Coordinates of C-alpha atoms in Angstrom, one line a residue:
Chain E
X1 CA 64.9 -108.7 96.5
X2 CA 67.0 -110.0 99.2
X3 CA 67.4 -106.8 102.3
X4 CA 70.5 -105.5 102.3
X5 CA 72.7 -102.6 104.1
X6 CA 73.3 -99.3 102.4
X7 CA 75.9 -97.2 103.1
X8 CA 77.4 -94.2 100.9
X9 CA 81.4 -94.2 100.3
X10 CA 82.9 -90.7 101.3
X11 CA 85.9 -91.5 98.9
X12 CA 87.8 -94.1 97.2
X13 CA 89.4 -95.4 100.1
X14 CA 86.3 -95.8 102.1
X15 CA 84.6 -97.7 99.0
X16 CA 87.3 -100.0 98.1
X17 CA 87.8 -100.8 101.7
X18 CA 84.1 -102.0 101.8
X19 CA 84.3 -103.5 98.8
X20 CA 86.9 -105.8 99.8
X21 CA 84.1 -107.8 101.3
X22 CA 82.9 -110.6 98.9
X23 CA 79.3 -110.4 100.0
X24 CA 79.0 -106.4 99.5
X25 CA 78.5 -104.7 95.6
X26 CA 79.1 -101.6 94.5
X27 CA 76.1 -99.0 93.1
X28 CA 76.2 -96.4 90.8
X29 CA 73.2 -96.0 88.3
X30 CA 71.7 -99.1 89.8
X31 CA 70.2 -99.8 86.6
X32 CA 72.0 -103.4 86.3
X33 CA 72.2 -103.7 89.8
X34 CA 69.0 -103.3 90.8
X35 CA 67.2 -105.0 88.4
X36 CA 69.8 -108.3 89.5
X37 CA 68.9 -107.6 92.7
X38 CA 65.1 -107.9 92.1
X39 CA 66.0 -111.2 89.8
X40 CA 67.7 -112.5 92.9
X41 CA 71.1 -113.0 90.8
X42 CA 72.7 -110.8 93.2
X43 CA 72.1 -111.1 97.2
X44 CA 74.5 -108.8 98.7
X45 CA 74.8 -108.1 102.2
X46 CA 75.8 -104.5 101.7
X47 CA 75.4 -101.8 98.9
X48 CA 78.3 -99.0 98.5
X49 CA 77.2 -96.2 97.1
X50 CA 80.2 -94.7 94.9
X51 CA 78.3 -91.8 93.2
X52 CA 80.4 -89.3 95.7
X53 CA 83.3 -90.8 93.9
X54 CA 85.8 -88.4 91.8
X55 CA 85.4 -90.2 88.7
X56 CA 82.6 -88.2 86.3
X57 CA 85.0 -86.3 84.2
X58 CA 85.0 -86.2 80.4
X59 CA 87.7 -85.4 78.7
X60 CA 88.9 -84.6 75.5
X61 CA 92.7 -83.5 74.4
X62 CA 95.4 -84.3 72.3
X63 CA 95.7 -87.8 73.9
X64 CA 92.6 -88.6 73.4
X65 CA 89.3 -89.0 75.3
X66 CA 88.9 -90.2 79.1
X67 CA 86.0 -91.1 81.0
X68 CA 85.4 -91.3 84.2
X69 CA 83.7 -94.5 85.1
X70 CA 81.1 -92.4 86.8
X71 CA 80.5 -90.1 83.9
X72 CA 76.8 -90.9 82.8
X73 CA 75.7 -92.5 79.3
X74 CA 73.8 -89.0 78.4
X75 CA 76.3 -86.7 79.5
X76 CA 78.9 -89.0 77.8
X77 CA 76.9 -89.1 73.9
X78 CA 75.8 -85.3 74.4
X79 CA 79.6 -83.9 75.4
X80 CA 80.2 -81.8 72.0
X81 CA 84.1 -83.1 71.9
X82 CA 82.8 -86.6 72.3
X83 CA 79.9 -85.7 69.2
X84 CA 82.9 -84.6 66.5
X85 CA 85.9 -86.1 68.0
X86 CA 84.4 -89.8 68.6
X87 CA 80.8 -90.0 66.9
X88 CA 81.0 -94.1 67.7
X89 CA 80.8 -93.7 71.0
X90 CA 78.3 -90.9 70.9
X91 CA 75.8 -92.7 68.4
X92 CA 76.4 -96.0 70.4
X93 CA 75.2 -94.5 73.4
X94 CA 72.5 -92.7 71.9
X95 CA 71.0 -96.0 70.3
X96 CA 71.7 -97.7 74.2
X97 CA 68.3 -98.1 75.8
X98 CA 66.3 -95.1 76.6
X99 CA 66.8 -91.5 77.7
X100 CA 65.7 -92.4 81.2
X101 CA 68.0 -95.3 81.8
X102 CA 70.9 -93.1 79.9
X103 CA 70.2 -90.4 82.4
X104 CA 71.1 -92.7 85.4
X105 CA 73.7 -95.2 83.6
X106 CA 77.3 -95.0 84.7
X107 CA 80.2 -95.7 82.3
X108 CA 81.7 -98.2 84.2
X109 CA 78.3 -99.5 84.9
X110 CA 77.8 -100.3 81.1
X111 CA 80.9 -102.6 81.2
X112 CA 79.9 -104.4 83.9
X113 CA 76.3 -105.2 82.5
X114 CA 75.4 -109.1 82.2
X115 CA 74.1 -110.7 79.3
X116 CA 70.6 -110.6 78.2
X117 CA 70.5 -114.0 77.4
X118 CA 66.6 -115.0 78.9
X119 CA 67.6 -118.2 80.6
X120 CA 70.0 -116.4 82.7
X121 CA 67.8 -113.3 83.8
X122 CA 65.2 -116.4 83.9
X123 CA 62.7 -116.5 86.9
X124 CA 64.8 -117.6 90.5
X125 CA 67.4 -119.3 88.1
X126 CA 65.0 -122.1 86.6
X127 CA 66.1 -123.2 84.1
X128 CA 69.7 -124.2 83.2
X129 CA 72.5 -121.9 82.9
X130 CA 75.7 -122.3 83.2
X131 CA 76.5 -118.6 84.0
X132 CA 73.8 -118.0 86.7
X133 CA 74.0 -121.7 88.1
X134 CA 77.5 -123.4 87.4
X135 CA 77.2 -127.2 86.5
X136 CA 73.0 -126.8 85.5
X137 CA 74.0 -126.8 81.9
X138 CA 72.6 -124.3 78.8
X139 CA 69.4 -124.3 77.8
X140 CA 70.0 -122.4 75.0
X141 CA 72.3 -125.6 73.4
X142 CA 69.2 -127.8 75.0
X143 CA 66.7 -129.7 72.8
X144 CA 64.6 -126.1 72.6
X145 CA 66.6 -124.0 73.4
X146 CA 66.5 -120.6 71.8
X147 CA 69.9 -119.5 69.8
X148 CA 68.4 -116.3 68.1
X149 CA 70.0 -113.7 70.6
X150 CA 73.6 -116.2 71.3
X151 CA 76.7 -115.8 70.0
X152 CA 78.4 -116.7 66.6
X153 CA 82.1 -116.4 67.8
X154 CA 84.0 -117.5 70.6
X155 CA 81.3 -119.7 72.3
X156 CA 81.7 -122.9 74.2
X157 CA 79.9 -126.0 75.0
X158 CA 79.0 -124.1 78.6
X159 CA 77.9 -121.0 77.2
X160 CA 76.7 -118.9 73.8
X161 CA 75.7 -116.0 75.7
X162 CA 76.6 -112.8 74.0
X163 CA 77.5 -109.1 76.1
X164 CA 74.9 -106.7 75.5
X165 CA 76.9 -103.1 75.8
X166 CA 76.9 -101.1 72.9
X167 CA 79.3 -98.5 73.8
X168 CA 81.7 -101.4 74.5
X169 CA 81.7 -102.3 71.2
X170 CA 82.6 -98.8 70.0
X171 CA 85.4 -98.7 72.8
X172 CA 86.7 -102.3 71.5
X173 CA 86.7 -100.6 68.3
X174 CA 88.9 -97.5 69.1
X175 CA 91.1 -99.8 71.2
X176 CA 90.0 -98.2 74.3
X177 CA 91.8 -99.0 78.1
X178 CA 89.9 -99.5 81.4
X179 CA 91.5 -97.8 84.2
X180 CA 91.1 -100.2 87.3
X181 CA 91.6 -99.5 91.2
X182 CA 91.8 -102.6 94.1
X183 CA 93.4 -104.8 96.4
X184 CA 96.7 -105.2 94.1
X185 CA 96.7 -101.2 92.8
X186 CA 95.8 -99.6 89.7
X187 CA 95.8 -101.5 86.8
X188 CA 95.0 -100.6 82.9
X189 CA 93.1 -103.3 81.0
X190 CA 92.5 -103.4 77.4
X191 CA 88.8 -103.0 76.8
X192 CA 89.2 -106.0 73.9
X193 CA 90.5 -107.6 76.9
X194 CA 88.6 -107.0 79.7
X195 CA 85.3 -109.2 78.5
X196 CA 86.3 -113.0 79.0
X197 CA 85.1 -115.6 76.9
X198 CA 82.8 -118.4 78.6
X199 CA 85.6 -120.9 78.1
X200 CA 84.3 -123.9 80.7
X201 CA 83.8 -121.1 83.4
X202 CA 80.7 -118.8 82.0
X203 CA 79.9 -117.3 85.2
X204 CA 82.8 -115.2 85.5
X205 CA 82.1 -112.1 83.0
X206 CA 84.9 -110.0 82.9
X207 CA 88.9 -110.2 84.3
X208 CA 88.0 -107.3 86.9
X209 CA 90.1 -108.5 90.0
X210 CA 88.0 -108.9 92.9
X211 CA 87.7 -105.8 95.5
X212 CA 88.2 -103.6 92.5
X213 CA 86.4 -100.8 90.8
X214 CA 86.7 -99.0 87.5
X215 CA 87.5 -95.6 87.8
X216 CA 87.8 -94.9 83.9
X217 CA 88.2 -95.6 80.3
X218 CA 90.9 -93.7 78.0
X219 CA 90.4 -93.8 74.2
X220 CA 93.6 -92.7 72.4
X221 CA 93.9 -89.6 70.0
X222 CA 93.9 -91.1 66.3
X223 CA 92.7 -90.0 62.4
X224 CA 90.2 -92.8 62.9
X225 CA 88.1 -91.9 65.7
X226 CA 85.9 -88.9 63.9
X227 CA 85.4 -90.7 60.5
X228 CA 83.2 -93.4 63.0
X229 CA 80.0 -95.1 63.1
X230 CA 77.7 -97.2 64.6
X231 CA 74.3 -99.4 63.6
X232 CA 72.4 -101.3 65.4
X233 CA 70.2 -103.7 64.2
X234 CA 67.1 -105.0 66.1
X235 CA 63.7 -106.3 66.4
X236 CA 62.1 -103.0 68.1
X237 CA 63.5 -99.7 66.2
X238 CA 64.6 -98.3 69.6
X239 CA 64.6 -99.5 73.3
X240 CA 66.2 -103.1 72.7
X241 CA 69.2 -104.9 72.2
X242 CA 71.3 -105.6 69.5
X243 CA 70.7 -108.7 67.4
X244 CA 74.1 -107.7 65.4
X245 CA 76.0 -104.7 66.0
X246 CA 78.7 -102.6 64.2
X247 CA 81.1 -100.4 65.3
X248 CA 83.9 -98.8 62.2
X249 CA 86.2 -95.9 61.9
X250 CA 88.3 -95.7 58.8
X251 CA 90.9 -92.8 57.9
X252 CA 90.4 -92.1 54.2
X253 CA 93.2 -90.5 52.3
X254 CA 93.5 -89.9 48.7
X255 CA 90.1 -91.6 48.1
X256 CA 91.0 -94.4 49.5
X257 CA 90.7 -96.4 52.9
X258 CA 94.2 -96.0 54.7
X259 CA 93.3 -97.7 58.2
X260 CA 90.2 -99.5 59.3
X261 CA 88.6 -100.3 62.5
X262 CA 85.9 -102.9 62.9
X263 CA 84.3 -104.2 65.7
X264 CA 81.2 -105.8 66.2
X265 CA 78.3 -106.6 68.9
X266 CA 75.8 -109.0 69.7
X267 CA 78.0 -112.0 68.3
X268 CA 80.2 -113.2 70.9
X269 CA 80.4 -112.5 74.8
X270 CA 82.7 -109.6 74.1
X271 CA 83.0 -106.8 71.1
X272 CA 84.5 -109.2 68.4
X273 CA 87.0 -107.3 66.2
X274 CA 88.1 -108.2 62.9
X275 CA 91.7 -107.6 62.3
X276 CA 91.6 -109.5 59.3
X277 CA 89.1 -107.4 58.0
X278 CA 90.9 -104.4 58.7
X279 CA 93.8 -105.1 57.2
X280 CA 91.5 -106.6 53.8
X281 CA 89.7 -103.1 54.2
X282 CA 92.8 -100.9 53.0
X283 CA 92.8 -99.8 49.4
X284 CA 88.8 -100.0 49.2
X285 CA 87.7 -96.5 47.2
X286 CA 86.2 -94.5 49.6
X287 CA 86.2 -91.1 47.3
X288 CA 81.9 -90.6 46.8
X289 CA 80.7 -92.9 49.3
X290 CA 82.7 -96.8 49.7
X291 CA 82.8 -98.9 47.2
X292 CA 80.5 -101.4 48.7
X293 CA 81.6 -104.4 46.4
X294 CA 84.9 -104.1 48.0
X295 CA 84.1 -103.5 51.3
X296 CA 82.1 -106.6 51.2
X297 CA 84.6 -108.3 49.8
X298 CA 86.7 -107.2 52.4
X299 CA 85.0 -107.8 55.2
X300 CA 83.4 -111.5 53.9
X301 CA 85.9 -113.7 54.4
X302 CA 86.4 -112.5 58.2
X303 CA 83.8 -114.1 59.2
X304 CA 85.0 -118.2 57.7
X305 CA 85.9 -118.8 61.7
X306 CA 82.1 -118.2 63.0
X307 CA 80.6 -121.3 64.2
X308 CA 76.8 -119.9 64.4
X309 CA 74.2 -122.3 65.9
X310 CA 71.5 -123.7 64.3
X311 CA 69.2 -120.9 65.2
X312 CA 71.7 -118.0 64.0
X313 CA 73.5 -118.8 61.4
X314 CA 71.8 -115.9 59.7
X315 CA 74.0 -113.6 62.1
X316 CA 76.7 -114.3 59.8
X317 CA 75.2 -112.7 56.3
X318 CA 73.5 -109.5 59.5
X319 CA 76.6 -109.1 60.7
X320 CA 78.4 -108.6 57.1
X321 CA 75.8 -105.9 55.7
X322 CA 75.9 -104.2 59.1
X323 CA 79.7 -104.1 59.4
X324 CA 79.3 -102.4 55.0
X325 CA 76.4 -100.0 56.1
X326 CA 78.2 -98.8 58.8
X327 CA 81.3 -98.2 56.4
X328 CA 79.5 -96.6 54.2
X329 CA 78.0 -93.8 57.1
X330 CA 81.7 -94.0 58.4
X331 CA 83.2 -92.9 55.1
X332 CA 80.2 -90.2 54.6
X333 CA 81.8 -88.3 57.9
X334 CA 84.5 -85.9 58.6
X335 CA 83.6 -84.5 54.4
X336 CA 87.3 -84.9 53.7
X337 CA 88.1 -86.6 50.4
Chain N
X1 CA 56.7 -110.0 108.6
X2 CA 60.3 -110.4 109.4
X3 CA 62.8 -108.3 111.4
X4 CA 64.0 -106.0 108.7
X5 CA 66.3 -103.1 108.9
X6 CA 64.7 -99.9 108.2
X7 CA 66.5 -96.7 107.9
X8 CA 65.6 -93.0 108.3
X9 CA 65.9 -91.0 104.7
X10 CA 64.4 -87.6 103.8
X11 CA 63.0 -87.1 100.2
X12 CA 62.9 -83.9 98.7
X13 CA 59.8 -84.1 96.5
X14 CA 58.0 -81.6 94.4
X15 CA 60.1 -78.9 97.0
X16 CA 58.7 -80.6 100.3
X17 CA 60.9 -82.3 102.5
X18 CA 59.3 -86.1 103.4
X19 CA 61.3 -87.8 106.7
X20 CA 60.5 -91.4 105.9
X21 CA 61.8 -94.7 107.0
X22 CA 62.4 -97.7 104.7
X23 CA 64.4 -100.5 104.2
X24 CA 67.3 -99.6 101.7
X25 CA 65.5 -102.2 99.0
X26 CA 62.7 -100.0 98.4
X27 CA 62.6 -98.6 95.3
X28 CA 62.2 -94.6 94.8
X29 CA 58.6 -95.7 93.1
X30 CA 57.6 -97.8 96.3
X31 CA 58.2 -95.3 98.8
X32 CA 56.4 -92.4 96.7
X33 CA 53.7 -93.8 96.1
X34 CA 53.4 -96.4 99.1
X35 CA 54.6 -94.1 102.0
X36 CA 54.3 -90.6 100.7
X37 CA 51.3 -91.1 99.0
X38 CA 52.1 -89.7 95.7
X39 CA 50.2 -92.1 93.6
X40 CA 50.2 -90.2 90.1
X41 CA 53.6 -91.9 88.9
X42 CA 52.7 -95.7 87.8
X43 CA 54.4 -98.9 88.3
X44 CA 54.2 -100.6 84.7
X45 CA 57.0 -103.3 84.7
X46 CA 59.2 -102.4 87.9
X47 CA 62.4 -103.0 85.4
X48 CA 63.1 -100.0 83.8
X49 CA 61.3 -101.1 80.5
X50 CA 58.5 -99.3 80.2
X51 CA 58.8 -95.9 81.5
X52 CA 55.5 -95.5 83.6
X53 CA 57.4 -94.7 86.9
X54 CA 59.4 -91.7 84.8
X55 CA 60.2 -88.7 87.3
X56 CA 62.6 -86.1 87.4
X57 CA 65.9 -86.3 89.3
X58 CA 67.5 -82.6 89.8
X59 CA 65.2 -82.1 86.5
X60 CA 66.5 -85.5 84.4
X61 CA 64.1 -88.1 84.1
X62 CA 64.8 -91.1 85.2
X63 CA 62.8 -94.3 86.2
X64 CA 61.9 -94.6 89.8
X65 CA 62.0 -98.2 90.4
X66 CA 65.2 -98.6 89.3
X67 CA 66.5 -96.0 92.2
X68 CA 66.7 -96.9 95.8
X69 CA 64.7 -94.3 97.8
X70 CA 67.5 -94.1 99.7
X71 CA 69.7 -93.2 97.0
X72 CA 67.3 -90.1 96.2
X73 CA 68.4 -88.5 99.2
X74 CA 69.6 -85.3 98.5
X75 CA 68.2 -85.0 95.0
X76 CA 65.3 -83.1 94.5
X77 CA 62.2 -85.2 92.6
X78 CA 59.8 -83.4 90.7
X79 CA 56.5 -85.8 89.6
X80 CA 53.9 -85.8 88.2
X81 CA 51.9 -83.6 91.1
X82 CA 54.1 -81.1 91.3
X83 CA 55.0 -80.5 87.4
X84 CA 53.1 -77.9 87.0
X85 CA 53.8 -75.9 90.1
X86 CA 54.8 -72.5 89.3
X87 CA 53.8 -71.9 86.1
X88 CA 49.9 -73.4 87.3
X89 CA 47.1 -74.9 86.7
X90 CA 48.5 -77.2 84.1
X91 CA 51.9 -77.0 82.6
X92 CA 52.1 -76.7 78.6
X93 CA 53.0 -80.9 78.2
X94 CA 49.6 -81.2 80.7
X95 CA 47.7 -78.8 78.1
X96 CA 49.1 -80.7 74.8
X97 CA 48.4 -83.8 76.1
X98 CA 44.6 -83.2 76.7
X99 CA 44.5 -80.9 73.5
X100 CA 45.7 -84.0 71.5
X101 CA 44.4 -86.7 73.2
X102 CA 47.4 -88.0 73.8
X103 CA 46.3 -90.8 76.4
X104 CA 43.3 -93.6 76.4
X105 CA 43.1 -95.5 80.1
X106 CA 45.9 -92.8 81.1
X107 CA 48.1 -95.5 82.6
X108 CA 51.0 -94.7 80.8
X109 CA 50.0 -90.6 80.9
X110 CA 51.9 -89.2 84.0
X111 CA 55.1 -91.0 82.5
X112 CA 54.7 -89.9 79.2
X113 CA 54.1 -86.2 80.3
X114 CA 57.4 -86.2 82.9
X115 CA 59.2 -87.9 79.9
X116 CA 57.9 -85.4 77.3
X117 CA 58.4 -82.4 79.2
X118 CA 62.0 -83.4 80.3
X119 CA 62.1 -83.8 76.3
X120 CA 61.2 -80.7 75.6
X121 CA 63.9 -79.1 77.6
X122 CA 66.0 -81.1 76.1
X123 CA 65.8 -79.5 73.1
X124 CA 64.8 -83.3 71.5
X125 CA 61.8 -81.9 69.5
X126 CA 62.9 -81.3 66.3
X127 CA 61.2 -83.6 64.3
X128 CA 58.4 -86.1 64.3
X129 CA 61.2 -88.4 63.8
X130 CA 63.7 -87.2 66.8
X131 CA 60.3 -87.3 69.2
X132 CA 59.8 -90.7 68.6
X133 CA 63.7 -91.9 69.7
X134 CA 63.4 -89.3 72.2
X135 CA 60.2 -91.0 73.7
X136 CA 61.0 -94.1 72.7
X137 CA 61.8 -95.0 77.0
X138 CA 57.9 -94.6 77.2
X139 CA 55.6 -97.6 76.3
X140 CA 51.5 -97.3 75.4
X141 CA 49.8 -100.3 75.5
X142 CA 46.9 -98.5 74.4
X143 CA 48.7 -97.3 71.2
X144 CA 48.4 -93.6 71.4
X145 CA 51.8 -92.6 70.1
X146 CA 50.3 -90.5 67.3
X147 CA 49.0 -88.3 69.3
X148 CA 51.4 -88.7 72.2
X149 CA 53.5 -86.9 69.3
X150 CA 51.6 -84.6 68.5
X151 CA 51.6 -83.4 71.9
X152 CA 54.9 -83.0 72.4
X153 CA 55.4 -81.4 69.3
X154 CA 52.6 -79.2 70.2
X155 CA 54.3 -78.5 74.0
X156 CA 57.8 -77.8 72.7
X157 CA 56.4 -75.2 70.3
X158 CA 53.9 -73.4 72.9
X159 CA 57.5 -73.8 75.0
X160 CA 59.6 -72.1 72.3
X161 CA 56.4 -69.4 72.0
X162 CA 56.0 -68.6 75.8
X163 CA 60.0 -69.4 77.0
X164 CA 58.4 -71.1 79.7
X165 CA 60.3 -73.4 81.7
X166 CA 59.3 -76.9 81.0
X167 CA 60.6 -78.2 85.0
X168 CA 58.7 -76.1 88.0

């Protein structure tokens, strides 16, 4: 990697002062950052080290949940309140790369990670890539290009790439808010807003204002957040990414569904909820496991405005079976009838 | 070699204080084993994948060549030299591992054994099943899982037995 300054930020002031400049980063776990460093898709001048930062708490009341963007992934999916309150997040987490990464990985650092799509995080930028190079095209919509990992929703002609964060998709899920600090002041962000879509400019990941940080994430208090799950489905059974993701909570009352919450991963450059879904999702028997029929049912017909590539199209079918399993461990929670 | 910017850090590792100067892109793994001399943790894939370079930061493992050697200051690394200092000659996770053969060319060993023992202390032992996910950060090429298993299933029980402290 390129050689860089280093310098440790005594506060928030301090960091976002640094920050300002365009050619320094901000470093928490590092374990993004340094591995975009070593790619060479980040050349910073200077590194800010914002561990000292006040921002690791966790949090759990009758609000809701925060997190403080510095609160790590472990601390985060072991916290007991986080466990029974919000299993999503926790079993999102948990199923998020491995112990040792989860040790060092920041919350806010999770947000900010970059696609996995192998022709960006391809050798020196080599091959084309609208999101690493702007203008040198996708290789992935090329003659050869493989579509096995890209997106089903909300691609473009510049990009399929899909985001990578599991907990994200959990967040997007519970409706969660990004608390941001910078140049203009603090700002809250939806979390199903923060992730931009490629659009015709791919190389611009999230809506994070320059100069700014994320100091922390809020879920708010609601029936749906302990009757939650998440599955992950994948090549390896552990240590890799999501080819299709689901994250669900559903409040069950009277044996029935009474609200619904799906979001899901690894289709689209952000967590891609499915309101339509939801809404389909009310009235499905729930009472001795979920009528899976129904759900399926339910859920189907949310996904008639995918446009998979060639090479995914069976995404679509994953993503429906992932999006009923995890309704079905959803509805197994919490024991209530 | 050009004009690069070195910078003094101190390391705290296995309890002994290294003054060392590096440039703030080495890597926790590069500086240990390339300017302290601690060999015994690996480099495997130098991008967090594969869990050779596991030590322990303020006892949580973590991967070394994802962390900045100058980011370690003030943390105290335990690897795989100093494990077993304190509750000597070998530390349970040392004895299980040799008990099972849980290692063929021993590249992957002193990862698996920080890994294992930081599992253990965990408390993430309480099935074949758990030990797997739990270990899953740590890759054999040789295939020795079984009995990488094994071992740690072995260690967290002789840990549960003794009430020994699986971090010196």
């Amino acid at each position: 990697m390129r050689d860089f300054a280093y310098t440790r930020a005594a506060d928030t002031v301090a960091a976002l002062t640094r920050i300002a400049d365009p050619a320094a980063r901000p470093i928490a776990g590092g374990t993004e950052l340094v591995n975009l460093l070593k790619e060479r898709i980040e050349a910073p001048d200077l590194l800010v080290d914002i561990n000292g930062l006040p921002m690791s708490e966790i949090v759990a009341d009758d609000d809701g949940l925060r997190l403080g963007a510095l609160a790590r992934m472990s601390d985060v999916a072991a916290h007991p309140a986080v466990r029974s309150g919000y299993p999503v997040i926790s079993r999102a987490l948990e199923l998020s790369a491995s112990p040792q990464l989860r040790n060092m990985a920041s919350m806010g650092g999770n947000l900010m990670q970059r696609t996995r799509c192998p022709y960006f995080r391809a050798d020196n930028g080599t091959l084309p890539c609208n999101k690493r190079n702007p203008g040198s095209g996708c290789a992935a919509l090329g003659e050869h290009g493989q579509q096995r990992a890209q997106a089903i929703f909300g691609g473009s002609g510049h990009c399929v790439a899909t985001h990578p964060s599991d907990v994200a998709v959990a967040l997007a899920a519970l409706d969660a808010t990004v608390h941001v600090t910078g140049p203009s002041g603090v700002e809250e962000i939806a979390l199903t807003d923060f992730h931009r879509l490629p659009g015709d400019e791919p190389e611009r990941d999230t809506v994070l204002p320059d100069g700014a940080l994320i100091t922390g994430i809020t879920v708010p208090a609601s029936p749906v957040t302990a009757r939650s799950a998440y599955v992950k489905v994948r090549e390896r059974a552990s240590y890799e990414f999501a080819l299709v993701s689901a994250a669900v909570a559903v409040q069950v009352s009277g044996g029935v569904i009474t609200e619904a919450r799906v979001a899901l991963g690894g289709v689209a450059a952000k967590p891609w909820r499915l309101p339509a879904a939801e809404r389909a999702l009310i009235g499905v028997r729930a009472a001795g496991g979920v009528d899976r029929e129904a759900a399926r049912a339910a859920v189907g017909p949310a996904f008639a405005d995918a446009r998979p590539l060639p090479g995914n199209g069976f995404k679509v079918e994953l993503a429906t079976r992932t999006v009923v399993r995890a309704l079905e461990l959803a509805v197994r929670q919490g024991g209530a009838r | 070699m050009s004009d690069a910017t070195t910078t003094p850090v101190t390391l705290t590792v296995n309890g002994t204080k290294h003054r060392i100067e590096v440039e703030p892109r080495v890597t926790l793994l590069d500086a240990l084993r390339e300017v302290i001399g601690l060999t015994g943790t690996k480099k495997g894939c130098d991008r967090g994948e594969c869990g050779a370079c596991t030590v322990h930061a303020d006892g949580r493992r973590i991967n070394a060549c994802m962390t900045l050697a100058v980011m370690a200051e003030g943390t105290e690394i335990t690897t795989i030299e100093g494990l077993a200092a304190g509750v000597g000659p070998r530390h349970p996770v040392q004895r299980a591992f040799i008990e099972n053969d849980g290692f063929q060319c021993g590249y992957c060993t002193p990862g698996q054994v920080m890994s294992a023992a930081a599992c253990v202390a965990e408390g993430h032992t309480g099935s074949d099943a758990e030990i797997r996910e739990w270990m899953s950060g740590n890759i054999c090429r040789c295939g020795a899982y079984a009995q990488i298993v094994a071992a740690v299933r072995d260690a967290a029980r002789a840990t549960e037995q003794q009430g020994v402290a699986a971090d010196a």
